[in-house]
């Protein structure tokens, strides 16, 4: 699916969530079987299921009677983007990972049509955890490429259930992305919320390491050892970030249908910056409250709910945290609206902490001298950039803009540009007491650094030649002179 289609879908989901009507639902459906029209046959009215691709969820069920719900799903094997520059041959239910979301009502009869695309290399089937019956429908739905299998089941138990392919080798079919969620709403429905989203974790095993470019084949050995290269939400690194971030407004209630396809890992699902007001743990019937992190077993699910109280970026992670920051298990919920400083103030003050007896501290003590010596100004600037990032950026910020009231700007700094020796002194010996930079008074402390003459020359030459400063070169000789000056 391209970006535009996705954007449309997301936009559609919003308008849908806003009014939640069944009519809107029909418009938003991404699946071909989107007609919500019911026709009467025998005892139960027949309804075509609305199927959606993550992160979208079909609309809440408004019916108060059982129906025969017809689900038509297709298994497709296709190459898609795993991460930027990395491709993978996914096996899918409905053309993406996770598979399409199915929403039915407790007591419904589901007539399931599973078609396997003619171009498939493998037979596939489906084991729905919502099924009471042998294999969850696996044997009944076993389908060769270019065929369709049909079977029926009755949704006896309400809950959120995983479905997955169960064709041998089962682990491989799941590892390639063959899983999704089916929600069986309780007869009375779920409590109303403003937004509903579909988030499903999975672990992937590739021949190449994380980020290694090209089409990456599945690695069985890593899968058996349970050492994934990728742990992701909704099938791909970055599936819910940037312009694909989930959206909510301050004051809205958000429900996440969270699944875990595995095949191996258990997820410690957490949203950085929120507390779940309600979690249906393991997607069971009992609601628990005030949960920070909830476990989602491989082949299991959870329903989590929270009210968005303040604006900002909420970050969904697997709190087995290397998976989030090194393997991809990260997604963004963008919350828009007015601030509420009582609930969250933002940083109010940064004051210097100086334990008793300490004067100007120093940072980077005992660092070894660099091997490289700059041959000219250009090289000095290049080397200085690295030194800046390691020693100065934390306080003076990436573009030398500083932090108001705490760290003065180095960009267009009249203090620095008036006399580079002041900068040299600051870096060599630290700086404290009142100074005025571009009209703002700072009365703070900059620690001395343990950089050698060459490094100080490089970093200050870098600063001097960036962000609107006046240029020129600071040499090691000049630094040495300041070092011995009183
Ligand atoms: Cu399969």
mmCIF file of C-alpha atoms in Angstrom, residues 54-448:
data_model
loop_
_atom_site.group_PDB
_atom_site.id
_atom_site.type_symbol
_atom_site.label_atom_id
_atom_site.label_comp_id
_atom_site.label_asym_id
_atom_site.label_seq_id
_atom_site.Cartn_x
_atom_site.Cartn_y
_atom_site.Cartn_z
ATOM 1 C CA UNK A 54 -3.536 -2.037 10.629
ATOM 2 C CA UNK A 55 -3.588 0.419 12.303
ATOM 3 C CA UNK A 56 -7.264 0.721 11.408
ATOM 4 C CA UNK A 57 -10.051 -1.122 13.152
ATOM 5 C CA UNK A 58 -13.522 -1.889 11.742
ATOM 6 C CA UNK A 59 -16.323 0.169 13.338
ATOM 7 C CA UNK A 60 -18.013 -0.921 16.567
ATOM 8 C CA UNK A 61 -20.883 -3.336 16.108
ATOM 9 C CA UNK A 62 -24.232 -1.635 16.598
ATOM 10 C CA UNK A 63 -26.367 -4.756 16.173
ATOM 11 C CA UNK A 64 -28.144 -6.318 19.130
ATOM 12 C CA UNK A 65 -28.773 -9.618 17.361
ATOM 13 C CA UNK A 66 -26.638 -12.445 16.013
ATOM 14 C CA UNK A 67 -25.741 -12.588 12.342
ATOM 15 C CA UNK A 68 -24.027 -14.801 9.857
ATOM 16 C CA UNK A 69 -20.866 -12.898 9.063
ATOM 17 C CA UNK A 70 -19.071 -13.731 5.836
ATOM 18 C CA UNK A 71 -15.304 -13.217 5.973
ATOM 19 C CA UNK A 72 -13.339 -13.377 2.733
ATOM 20 C CA UNK A 73 -9.618 -13.357 3.195
ATOM 21 C CA UNK A 74 -6.739 -13.971 0.826
ATOM 22 C CA UNK A 75 -3.235 -15.210 1.582
ATOM 23 C CA UNK A 76 -0.597 -13.392 -0.459
ATOM 24 C CA UNK A 77 3.187 -13.814 -0.559
ATOM 25 C CA UNK A 78 4.939 -10.607 -1.477
ATOM 26 C CA UNK A 79 8.116 -8.579 -1.077
ATOM 27 C CA UNK A 80 7.694 -5.455 1.038
ATOM 28 C CA UNK A 81 9.840 -2.985 2.892
ATOM 29 C CA UNK A 82 11.045 -4.191 6.301
ATOM 30 C CA UNK A 83 13.096 -1.073 7.013
ATOM 31 C CA UNK A 84 14.609 1.633 4.820
ATOM 32 C CA UNK A 85 16.731 -0.201 2.260
ATOM 33 C CA UNK A 86 15.737 -3.616 3.600
ATOM 34 C CA UNK A 87 13.200 -5.839 1.849
ATOM 35 C CA UNK A 88 11.624 -9.075 2.942
ATOM 36 C CA UNK A 89 9.435 -11.745 1.358
ATOM 37 C CA UNK A 90 6.373 -11.546 3.609
ATOM 38 C CA UNK A 91 3.625 -14.134 3.720
ATOM 39 C CA UNK A 92 0.406 -12.328 4.565
ATOM 40 C CA UNK A 93 -3.285 -12.520 5.318
ATOM 41 C CA UNK A 94 -4.744 -9.826 3.110
ATOM 42 C CA UNK A 95 -1.556 -8.329 1.700
ATOM 43 C CA UNK A 96 0.179 -6.855 4.732
ATOM 44 C CA UNK A 97 1.392 -7.637 8.224
ATOM 45 C CA UNK A 98 -0.434 -8.014 10.493
ATOM 46 C CA UNK A 99 -3.388 -9.608 8.708
ATOM 47 C CA UNK A 100 -6.705 -7.806 8.330
ATOM 48 C CA UNK A 101 -8.650 -7.064 11.509
ATOM 49 C CA UNK A 102 -11.910 -9.000 11.825
ATOM 50 C CA UNK A 103 -14.708 -7.748 14.084
ATOM 51 C CA UNK A 104 -17.707 -9.902 14.971
ATOM 52 C CA UNK A 105 -20.213 -10.181 17.805
ATOM 53 C CA UNK A 106 -20.512 -12.870 20.447
ATOM 54 C CA UNK A 107 -22.973 -15.460 19.149
ATOM 55 C CA UNK A 108 -22.345 -14.686 15.469
ATOM 56 C CA UNK A 109 -21.790 -17.479 12.986
ATOM 57 C CA UNK A 110 -18.754 -16.814 10.860
ATOM 58 C CA UNK A 111 -18.552 -18.256 7.379
ATOM 59 C CA UNK A 112 -14.875 -18.076 6.533
ATOM 60 C CA UNK A 113 -13.607 -18.151 2.949
ATOM 61 C CA UNK A 114 -9.832 -18.474 2.749
ATOM 62 C CA UNK A 115 -8.367 -17.998 -0.716
ATOM 63 C CA UNK A 116 -4.709 -18.632 -1.495
ATOM 64 C CA UNK A 117 -3.456 -16.393 -4.310
ATOM 65 C CA UNK A 118 -2.496 -18.368 -7.456
ATOM 66 C CA UNK A 119 1.038 -16.906 -7.356
ATOM 67 C CA UNK A 120 1.711 -18.358 -3.895
ATOM 68 C CA UNK A 121 4.501 -20.913 -3.577
ATOM 69 C CA UNK A 122 3.083 -22.410 -0.381
ATOM 70 C CA UNK A 123 -0.200 -23.788 0.843
ATOM 71 C CA UNK A 124 -1.607 -21.847 3.799
ATOM 72 C CA UNK A 125 -4.389 -22.182 6.333
ATOM 73 C CA UNK A 126 -5.778 -20.342 9.355
ATOM 74 C CA UNK A 127 -5.988 -21.192 13.039
ATOM 75 C CA UNK A 128 -8.251 -18.666 14.755
ATOM 76 C CA UNK A 129 -7.973 -18.675 18.525
ATOM 77 C CA UNK A 130 -11.601 -17.525 18.574
ATOM 78 C CA UNK A 131 -12.695 -20.906 17.228
ATOM 79 C CA UNK A 132 -13.947 -23.696 19.453
ATOM 80 C CA UNK A 133 -13.011 -26.731 17.391
ATOM 81 C CA UNK A 134 -10.057 -28.816 16.200
ATOM 82 C CA UNK A 135 -7.001 -26.789 15.240
ATOM 83 C CA UNK A 136 -8.965 -23.569 15.360
ATOM 84 C CA UNK A 137 -9.970 -24.327 11.790
ATOM 85 C CA UNK A 138 -6.477 -25.195 10.588
ATOM 86 C CA UNK A 139 -7.221 -28.487 8.838
ATOM 87 C CA UNK A 140 -10.581 -27.273 7.549
ATOM 88 C CA UNK A 141 -8.959 -24.258 5.932
ATOM 89 C CA UNK A 142 -5.829 -25.836 4.436
ATOM 90 C CA UNK A 143 -5.637 -24.253 0.984
ATOM 91 C CA UNK A 144 -3.337 -24.859 -1.987
ATOM 92 C CA UNK A 145 -2.299 -21.924 -4.214
ATOM 93 C CA UNK A 146 -5.168 -20.901 -6.473
ATOM 94 C CA UNK A 147 -7.840 -22.478 -4.250
ATOM 95 C CA UNK A 148 -10.469 -21.334 -1.749
ATOM 96 C CA UNK A 149 -11.544 -23.209 1.386
ATOM 97 C CA UNK A 150 -14.728 -22.506 3.283
ATOM 98 C CA UNK A 151 -15.636 -23.393 6.854
ATOM 99 C CA UNK A 152 -17.904 -22.014 9.559
ATOM 100 C CA UNK A 153 -17.720 -21.515 13.293
ATOM 101 C CA UNK A 154 -19.725 -19.919 16.035
ATOM 102 C CA UNK A 155 -18.087 -17.188 18.141
ATOM 103 C CA UNK A 156 -18.921 -18.547 21.585
ATOM 104 C CA UNK A 157 -16.525 -16.515 23.728
ATOM 105 C CA UNK A 158 -16.093 -12.763 23.610
ATOM 106 C CA UNK A 159 -12.521 -11.448 23.528
ATOM 107 C CA UNK A 160 -9.665 -10.367 21.290
ATOM 108 C CA UNK A 161 -8.052 -13.333 19.614
ATOM 109 C CA UNK A 162 -4.983 -13.980 17.503
ATOM 110 C CA UNK A 163 -5.263 -15.855 14.263
ATOM 111 C CA UNK A 164 -2.281 -17.294 12.425
ATOM 112 C CA UNK A 165 -1.250 -19.696 9.737
ATOM 113 C CA UNK A 166 -0.659 -23.214 11.009
ATOM 114 C CA UNK A 167 0.817 -24.852 7.943
ATOM 115 C CA UNK A 168 4.085 -26.721 8.483
ATOM 116 C CA UNK A 169 6.647 -25.507 9.235
ATOM 117 C CA UNK A 170 4.303 -23.442 11.427
ATOM 118 C CA UNK A 171 7.075 -21.327 12.938
ATOM 119 C CA UNK A 172 8.204 -20.242 9.505
ATOM 120 C CA UNK A 173 4.723 -19.220 8.341
ATOM 121 C CA UNK A 174 4.254 -17.133 11.474
ATOM 122 C CA UNK A 175 7.775 -15.703 11.305
ATOM 123 C CA UNK A 176 7.038 -14.508 7.781
ATOM 124 C CA UNK A 177 4.086 -12.470 9.043
ATOM 125 C CA UNK A 178 1.058 -14.766 8.938
ATOM 126 C CA UNK A 179 -0.938 -13.481 11.917
ATOM 127 C CA UNK A 180 -3.655 -11.016 12.792
ATOM 128 C CA UNK A 181 -6.482 -10.268 15.230
ATOM 129 C CA UNK A 182 -10.173 -11.090 15.438
ATOM 130 C CA UNK A 183 -12.316 -9.251 17.966
ATOM 131 C CA UNK A 184 -15.415 -10.968 19.276
ATOM 132 C CA UNK A 185 -17.366 -8.162 20.898
ATOM 133 C CA UNK A 186 -19.403 -9.104 23.956
ATOM 134 C CA UNK A 187 -23.174 -9.005 23.394
ATOM 135 C CA UNK A 188 -23.459 -5.637 25.106
ATOM 136 C CA UNK A 189 -20.575 -4.199 23.083
ATOM 137 C CA UNK A 190 -17.447 -2.519 24.382
ATOM 138 C CA UNK A 191 -17.584 0.822 26.199
ATOM 139 C CA UNK A 192 -17.508 3.732 23.753
ATOM 140 C CA UNK A 193 -14.143 5.378 23.093
ATOM 141 C CA UNK A 194 -13.008 8.119 20.723
ATOM 142 C CA UNK A 195 -10.252 6.290 18.865
ATOM 143 C CA UNK A 196 -9.486 2.639 18.266
ATOM 144 C CA UNK A 197 -6.244 1.321 16.778
ATOM 145 C CA UNK A 198 -4.750 -2.012 15.827
ATOM 146 C CA UNK A 199 -1.161 -2.667 16.896
ATOM 147 C CA UNK A 200 0.500 -6.054 16.554
ATOM 148 C CA UNK A 201 4.029 -7.028 17.413
ATOM 149 C CA UNK A 202 6.118 -9.635 15.658
ATOM 150 C CA UNK A 203 9.737 -10.807 15.571
ATOM 151 C CA UNK A 204 11.629 -11.349 12.303
ATOM 152 C CA UNK A 205 14.751 -13.350 11.497
ATOM 153 C CA UNK A 206 16.917 -12.303 8.574
ATOM 154 C CA UNK A 207 20.205 -13.587 7.160
ATOM 155 C CA UNK A 208 21.700 -10.119 7.451
ATOM 156 C CA UNK A 209 21.910 -8.153 10.677
ATOM 157 C CA UNK A 210 19.477 -5.339 11.525
ATOM 158 C CA UNK A 211 19.589 -2.704 8.809
ATOM 159 C CA UNK A 212 21.678 -4.725 6.351
ATOM 160 C CA UNK A 213 20.444 -3.596 2.948
ATOM 161 C CA UNK A 214 18.821 -5.653 0.232
ATOM 162 C CA UNK A 215 16.287 -8.474 0.065
ATOM 163 C CA UNK A 216 16.861 -10.461 3.245
ATOM 164 C CA UNK A 217 15.989 -14.160 3.325
ATOM 165 C CA UNK A 218 14.461 -15.825 6.391
ATOM 166 C CA UNK A 219 17.041 -17.346 8.763
ATOM 167 C CA UNK A 220 15.766 -20.572 10.299
ATOM 168 C CA UNK A 221 18.726 -20.973 12.627
ATOM 169 C CA UNK A 222 18.207 -17.574 14.247
ATOM 170 C CA UNK A 223 14.491 -18.339 14.533
ATOM 171 C CA UNK A 224 15.162 -21.584 16.375
ATOM 172 C CA UNK A 225 17.595 -19.795 18.657
ATOM 173 C CA UNK A 226 15.016 -17.043 19.195
ATOM 174 C CA UNK A 227 17.475 -14.317 18.179
ATOM 175 C CA UNK A 228 15.493 -11.911 16.012
ATOM 176 C CA UNK A 229 17.100 -9.111 14.040
ATOM 177 C CA UNK A 230 13.816 -7.210 13.931
ATOM 178 C CA UNK A 231 11.095 -6.815 16.524
ATOM 179 C CA UNK A 232 8.449 -4.549 15.059
ATOM 180 C CA UNK A 233 4.911 -3.269 15.394
ATOM 181 C CA UNK A 234 2.636 -3.751 12.396
ATOM 182 C CA UNK A 235 5.171 -5.611 10.306
ATOM 183 C CA UNK A 236 7.689 -2.935 9.447
ATOM 184 C CA UNK A 237 10.186 -0.630 11.117
ATOM 185 C CA UNK A 238 8.563 2.809 11.337
ATOM 186 C CA UNK A 239 5.046 1.560 10.551
ATOM 187 C CA UNK A 240 3.606 4.133 12.973
ATOM 188 C CA UNK A 241 5.982 7.067 13.006
ATOM 189 C CA UNK A 242 6.380 10.303 11.078
ATOM 190 C CA UNK A 243 3.303 10.951 8.969
ATOM 191 C CA UNK A 244 2.063 7.466 9.821
ATOM 192 C CA UNK A 245 1.951 8.131 13.570
ATOM 193 C CA UNK A 246 -1.347 7.326 15.265
ATOM 194 C CA UNK A 247 -3.347 10.450 16.077
ATOM 195 C CA UNK A 248 -5.400 11.565 19.053
ATOM 196 C CA UNK A 249 -6.614 14.796 20.613
ATOM 197 C CA UNK A 250 -6.316 15.921 24.199
ATOM 198 C CA UNK A 251 -9.358 14.694 26.098
ATOM 199 C CA UNK A 252 -9.987 11.723 23.827
ATOM 200 C CA UNK A 253 -10.051 8.149 24.995
ATOM 201 C CA UNK A 254 -7.886 5.805 22.982
ATOM 202 C CA UNK A 255 -8.251 2.044 22.793
ATOM 203 C CA UNK A 256 -5.402 -0.056 21.460
ATOM 204 C CA UNK A 257 -6.096 -3.604 20.347
ATOM 205 C CA UNK A 258 -2.655 -5.044 20.930
ATOM 206 C CA UNK A 259 -1.654 -8.421 19.589
ATOM 207 C CA UNK A 260 1.557 -10.390 19.491
ATOM 208 C CA UNK A 261 2.147 -12.768 16.618
ATOM 209 C CA UNK A 262 5.546 -13.843 17.933
ATOM 210 C CA UNK A 263 6.606 -16.364 16.772
ATOM 211 C CA UNK A 264 8.915 -16.313 19.790
ATOM 212 C CA UNK A 265 9.013 -13.223 21.956
ATOM 213 C CA UNK A 266 6.668 -12.091 24.705
ATOM 214 C CA UNK A 267 6.004 -8.355 24.560
ATOM 215 C CA UNK A 268 6.220 -5.998 27.522
ATOM 216 C CA UNK A 269 3.896 -3.471 25.958
ATOM 217 C CA UNK A 270 4.254 0.049 27.279
ATOM 218 C CA UNK A 271 3.362 3.561 26.158
ATOM 219 C CA UNK A 272 5.996 6.069 27.236
ATOM 220 C CA UNK A 273 4.228 9.052 28.763
ATOM 221 C CA UNK A 274 0.914 7.369 29.563
ATOM 222 C CA UNK A 275 -0.661 5.063 32.092
ATOM 223 C CA UNK A 276 -3.308 2.649 30.894
ATOM 224 C CA UNK A 277 -6.511 3.568 32.715
ATOM 225 C CA UNK A 278 -7.887 0.174 31.781
ATOM 226 C CA UNK A 279 -6.320 -3.029 30.533
ATOM 227 C CA UNK A 280 -8.124 -6.207 29.672
ATOM 228 C CA UNK A 281 -5.126 -8.360 30.428
ATOM 229 C CA UNK A 282 -4.556 -11.160 27.965
ATOM 230 C CA UNK A 283 -7.695 -9.732 26.339
ATOM 231 C CA UNK A 284 -9.869 -11.441 28.936
ATOM 232 C CA UNK A 285 -13.152 -10.149 30.287
ATOM 233 C CA UNK A 286 -11.953 -8.601 33.550
ATOM 234 C CA UNK A 287 -10.868 -4.986 33.421
ATOM 235 C CA UNK A 288 -7.859 -4.013 35.514
ATOM 236 C CA UNK A 289 -6.856 -0.432 36.083
ATOM 237 C CA UNK A 290 -3.786 1.793 36.307
ATOM 238 C CA UNK A 291 -1.329 -0.405 34.474
ATOM 239 C CA UNK A 292 2.092 0.817 33.276
ATOM 240 C CA UNK A 293 3.226 -2.154 31.207
ATOM 241 C CA UNK A 294 1.233 -5.163 30.150
ATOM 242 C CA UNK A 295 2.496 -8.523 28.988
ATOM 243 C CA UNK A 296 1.303 -9.725 25.635
ATOM 244 C CA UNK A 297 2.203 -13.360 25.118
ATOM 245 C CA UNK A 298 3.222 -14.741 21.754
ATOM 246 C CA UNK A 299 -0.092 -15.842 20.293
ATOM 247 C CA UNK A 300 -1.981 -13.572 22.675
ATOM 248 C CA UNK A 301 -3.458 -10.118 22.957
ATOM 249 C CA UNK A 302 -4.466 -7.324 25.320
ATOM 250 C CA UNK A 303 -6.890 -4.428 25.115
ATOM 251 C CA UNK A 304 -5.498 -1.225 26.566
ATOM 252 C CA UNK A 305 -7.254 2.098 27.072
ATOM 253 C CA UNK A 306 -6.163 5.519 28.176
ATOM 254 C CA UNK A 307 -7.355 9.089 28.063
ATOM 255 C CA UNK A 308 -4.954 11.488 26.362
ATOM 256 C CA UNK A 309 -4.542 14.251 28.948
ATOM 257 C CA UNK A 310 -1.712 16.331 27.565
ATOM 258 C CA UNK A 311 -0.331 16.987 24.087
ATOM 259 C CA UNK A 312 2.901 15.445 22.850
ATOM 260 C CA UNK A 313 4.372 12.337 21.324
ATOM 261 C CA UNK A 314 3.531 9.122 23.142
ATOM 262 C CA UNK A 315 5.884 6.287 22.298
ATOM 263 C CA UNK A 316 4.675 2.711 22.111
ATOM 264 C CA UNK A 317 7.467 0.280 22.914
ATOM 265 C CA UNK A 318 8.238 -3.249 23.887
ATOM 266 C CA UNK A 319 9.850 -2.331 27.208
ATOM 267 C CA UNK A 320 12.418 -5.066 26.708
ATOM 268 C CA UNK A 321 14.004 -1.897 25.595
ATOM 269 C CA UNK A 322 16.803 -2.906 23.233
ATOM 270 C CA UNK A 323 14.038 -4.246 21.028
ATOM 271 C CA UNK A 324 12.567 -0.753 20.858
ATOM 272 C CA UNK A 325 15.683 1.226 20.128
ATOM 273 C CA UNK A 326 17.749 -1.362 18.281
ATOM 274 C CA UNK A 327 15.276 -3.682 16.610
ATOM 275 C CA UNK A 328 12.351 -1.489 15.655
ATOM 276 C CA UNK A 329 9.642 -2.109 18.303
ATOM 277 C CA UNK A 330 8.598 1.506 18.450
ATOM 278 C CA UNK A 331 5.557 3.504 17.349
ATOM 279 C CA UNK A 332 4.270 7.015 17.917
ATOM 280 C CA UNK A 333 0.899 8.314 19.051
ATOM 281 C CA UNK A 334 0.720 12.020 18.295
ATOM 282 C CA UNK A 335 -1.561 13.842 20.744
ATOM 283 C CA UNK A 336 -2.676 17.327 19.811
ATOM 284 C CA UNK A 337 -4.373 19.951 21.928
ATOM 285 C CA UNK A 338 -3.888 22.498 24.669
ATOM 286 C CA UNK A 339 -1.261 22.079 27.383
ATOM 287 C CA UNK A 340 -2.277 21.316 30.930
ATOM 288 C CA UNK A 341 0.547 22.558 33.126
ATOM 289 C CA UNK A 342 -0.954 21.050 36.258
ATOM 290 C CA UNK A 343 -0.754 17.556 34.817
ATOM 291 C CA UNK A 344 2.599 18.125 33.164
ATOM 292 C CA UNK A 345 4.610 21.305 33.490
ATOM 293 C CA UNK A 346 7.437 20.692 31.081
ATOM 294 C CA UNK A 347 10.878 21.686 32.343
ATOM 295 C CA UNK A 348 10.395 24.601 34.708
ATOM 296 C CA UNK A 349 13.944 25.364 35.723
ATOM 297 C CA UNK A 350 17.453 24.111 35.274
ATOM 298 C CA UNK A 351 19.671 25.205 38.113
ATOM 299 C CA UNK A 352 23.269 24.402 38.724
ATOM 300 C CA UNK A 353 23.945 21.723 41.280
ATOM 301 C CA UNK A 354 27.239 22.280 43.027
ATOM 302 C CA UNK A 355 27.943 20.057 46.032
ATOM 303 C CA UNK A 356 29.553 21.884 48.916
ATOM 304 C CA UNK A 357 33.241 22.557 48.472
ATOM 305 C CA UNK A 358 33.339 22.060 44.763
ATOM 306 C CA UNK A 359 34.481 24.912 42.606
ATOM 307 C CA UNK A 360 34.419 24.619 38.836
ATOM 308 C CA UNK A 361 34.255 20.946 37.965
ATOM 309 C CA UNK A 362 35.757 19.448 34.886
ATOM 310 C CA UNK A 363 34.422 17.013 32.350
ATOM 311 C CA UNK A 364 36.178 14.498 30.143
ATOM 312 C CA UNK A 365 38.995 14.012 32.649
ATOM 313 C CA UNK A 366 41.712 11.588 31.704
ATOM 314 C CA UNK A 367 40.755 11.435 28.064
ATOM 315 C CA UNK A 368 43.568 10.304 25.821
ATOM 316 C CA UNK A 369 45.047 12.661 23.268
ATOM 317 C CA UNK A 370 43.872 12.250 19.688
ATOM 318 C CA UNK A 371 46.102 10.605 17.133
ATOM 319 C CA UNK A 372 44.967 12.878 14.319
ATOM 320 C CA UNK A 373 46.302 16.370 13.796
ATOM 321 C CA UNK A 374 44.502 18.762 11.525
ATOM 322 C CA UNK A 375 46.571 19.877 8.541
ATOM 323 C CA UNK A 376 44.448 22.904 7.731
ATOM 324 C CA UNK A 377 41.378 24.875 8.705
ATOM 325 C CA UNK A 378 38.961 22.649 6.800
ATOM 326 C CA UNK A 379 40.227 19.569 8.605
ATOM 327 C CA UNK A 380 40.064 21.408 11.909
ATOM 328 C CA UNK A 381 36.387 22.164 11.305
ATOM 329 C CA UNK A 382 35.689 18.553 10.394
ATOM 330 C CA UNK A 383 37.453 17.146 13.460
ATOM 331 C CA UNK A 384 35.935 19.851 15.635
ATOM 332 C CA UNK A 385 32.425 18.715 14.776
ATOM 333 C CA UNK A 386 32.977 15.341 16.448
ATOM 334 C CA UNK A 387 34.505 16.983 19.503
ATOM 335 C CA UNK A 388 31.552 19.368 19.702
ATOM 336 C CA UNK A 389 29.045 16.551 19.549
ATOM 337 C CA UNK A 390 30.822 14.607 22.286
ATOM 338 C CA UNK A 391 31.648 17.487 24.638
ATOM 339 C CA UNK A 392 29.464 20.521 24.052
ATOM 340 C CA UNK A 393 26.218 19.527 22.332
ATOM 341 C CA UNK A 394 24.512 18.296 25.489
ATOM 342 C CA UNK A 395 24.420 21.843 26.825
ATOM 343 C CA UNK A 396 24.806 24.184 23.860
ATOM 344 C CA UNK A 397 22.571 22.030 21.593
ATOM 345 C CA UNK A 398 22.956 20.720 18.073
ATOM 346 C CA UNK A 399 22.918 24.050 16.262
ATOM 347 C CA UNK A 400 24.582 26.051 19.002
ATOM 348 C CA UNK A 401 21.262 27.601 19.893
ATOM 349 C CA UNK A 402 21.699 26.911 23.621
ATOM 350 C CA UNK A 403 18.850 26.568 26.110
ATOM 351 C CA UNK A 404 17.121 29.735 27.303
ATOM 352 C CA UNK A 405 18.091 30.735 30.835
ATOM 353 C CA UNK A 406 20.460 27.779 31.222
ATOM 354 C CA UNK A 407 23.055 27.518 28.457
ATOM 355 C CA UNK A 408 24.037 30.504 26.344
ATOM 356 C CA UNK A 409 23.956 30.249 22.553
ATOM 357 C CA UNK A 410 27.173 29.768 20.621
ATOM 358 C CA UNK A 411 25.344 30.667 17.421
ATOM 359 C CA UNK A 412 25.913 34.356 16.593
ATOM 360 C CA UNK A 413 27.248 34.797 20.131
ATOM 361 C CA UNK A 414 28.444 38.366 20.546
ATOM 362 C CA UNK A 415 30.330 37.244 23.647
ATOM 363 C CA UNK A 416 32.353 34.643 21.746
ATOM 364 C CA UNK A 417 32.752 36.598 18.500
ATOM 365 C CA UNK A 418 34.140 39.657 20.321
ATOM 366 C CA UNK A 419 37.219 37.689 21.401
ATOM 367 C CA UNK A 420 37.901 34.039 20.681
ATOM 368 C CA UNK A 421 40.260 33.932 23.677
ATOM 369 C CA UNK A 422 37.157 34.059 25.878
ATOM 370 C CA UNK A 423 35.976 30.837 24.293
ATOM 371 C CA UNK A 424 39.391 29.263 24.754
ATOM 372 C CA UNK A 425 39.407 30.250 28.415
ATOM 373 C CA UNK A 426 35.888 28.879 28.909
ATOM 374 C CA UNK A 427 36.776 25.521 27.414
ATOM 375 C CA UNK A 428 40.148 25.227 29.160
ATOM 376 C CA UNK A 429 39.278 26.499 32.595
ATOM 377 C CA UNK A 430 35.499 26.511 32.779
ATOM 378 C CA UNK A 431 33.375 29.602 33.152
ATOM 379 C CA UNK A 432 31.197 30.886 35.960
ATOM 380 C CA UNK A 433 29.678 34.119 37.149
ATOM 381 C CA UNK A 434 27.495 36.612 35.306
ATOM 382 C CA UNK A 435 28.050 36.982 31.575
ATOM 383 C CA UNK A 436 25.869 38.627 28.965
ATOM 384 C CA UNK A 437 25.349 36.879 25.632
ATOM 385 C CA UNK A 438 23.248 38.598 22.962
ATOM 386 C CA UNK A 439 21.558 40.717 25.580
ATOM 387 C CA UNK A 440 20.655 37.828 27.905
ATOM 388 C CA UNK A 441 22.330 37.463 31.281
ATOM 389 C CA UNK A 442 23.599 34.013 32.261
ATOM 390 C CA UNK A 443 24.822 33.319 35.754
ATOM 391 C CA UNK A 444 25.704 29.706 35.580
ATOM 392 C CA UNK A 445 28.630 27.329 35.482
ATOM 393 C CA UNK A 446 30.349 25.716 32.566
ATOM 394 C CA UNK A 447 32.694 22.937 33.657
ATOM 395 C CA UNK A 448 36.289 22.917 32.431
#
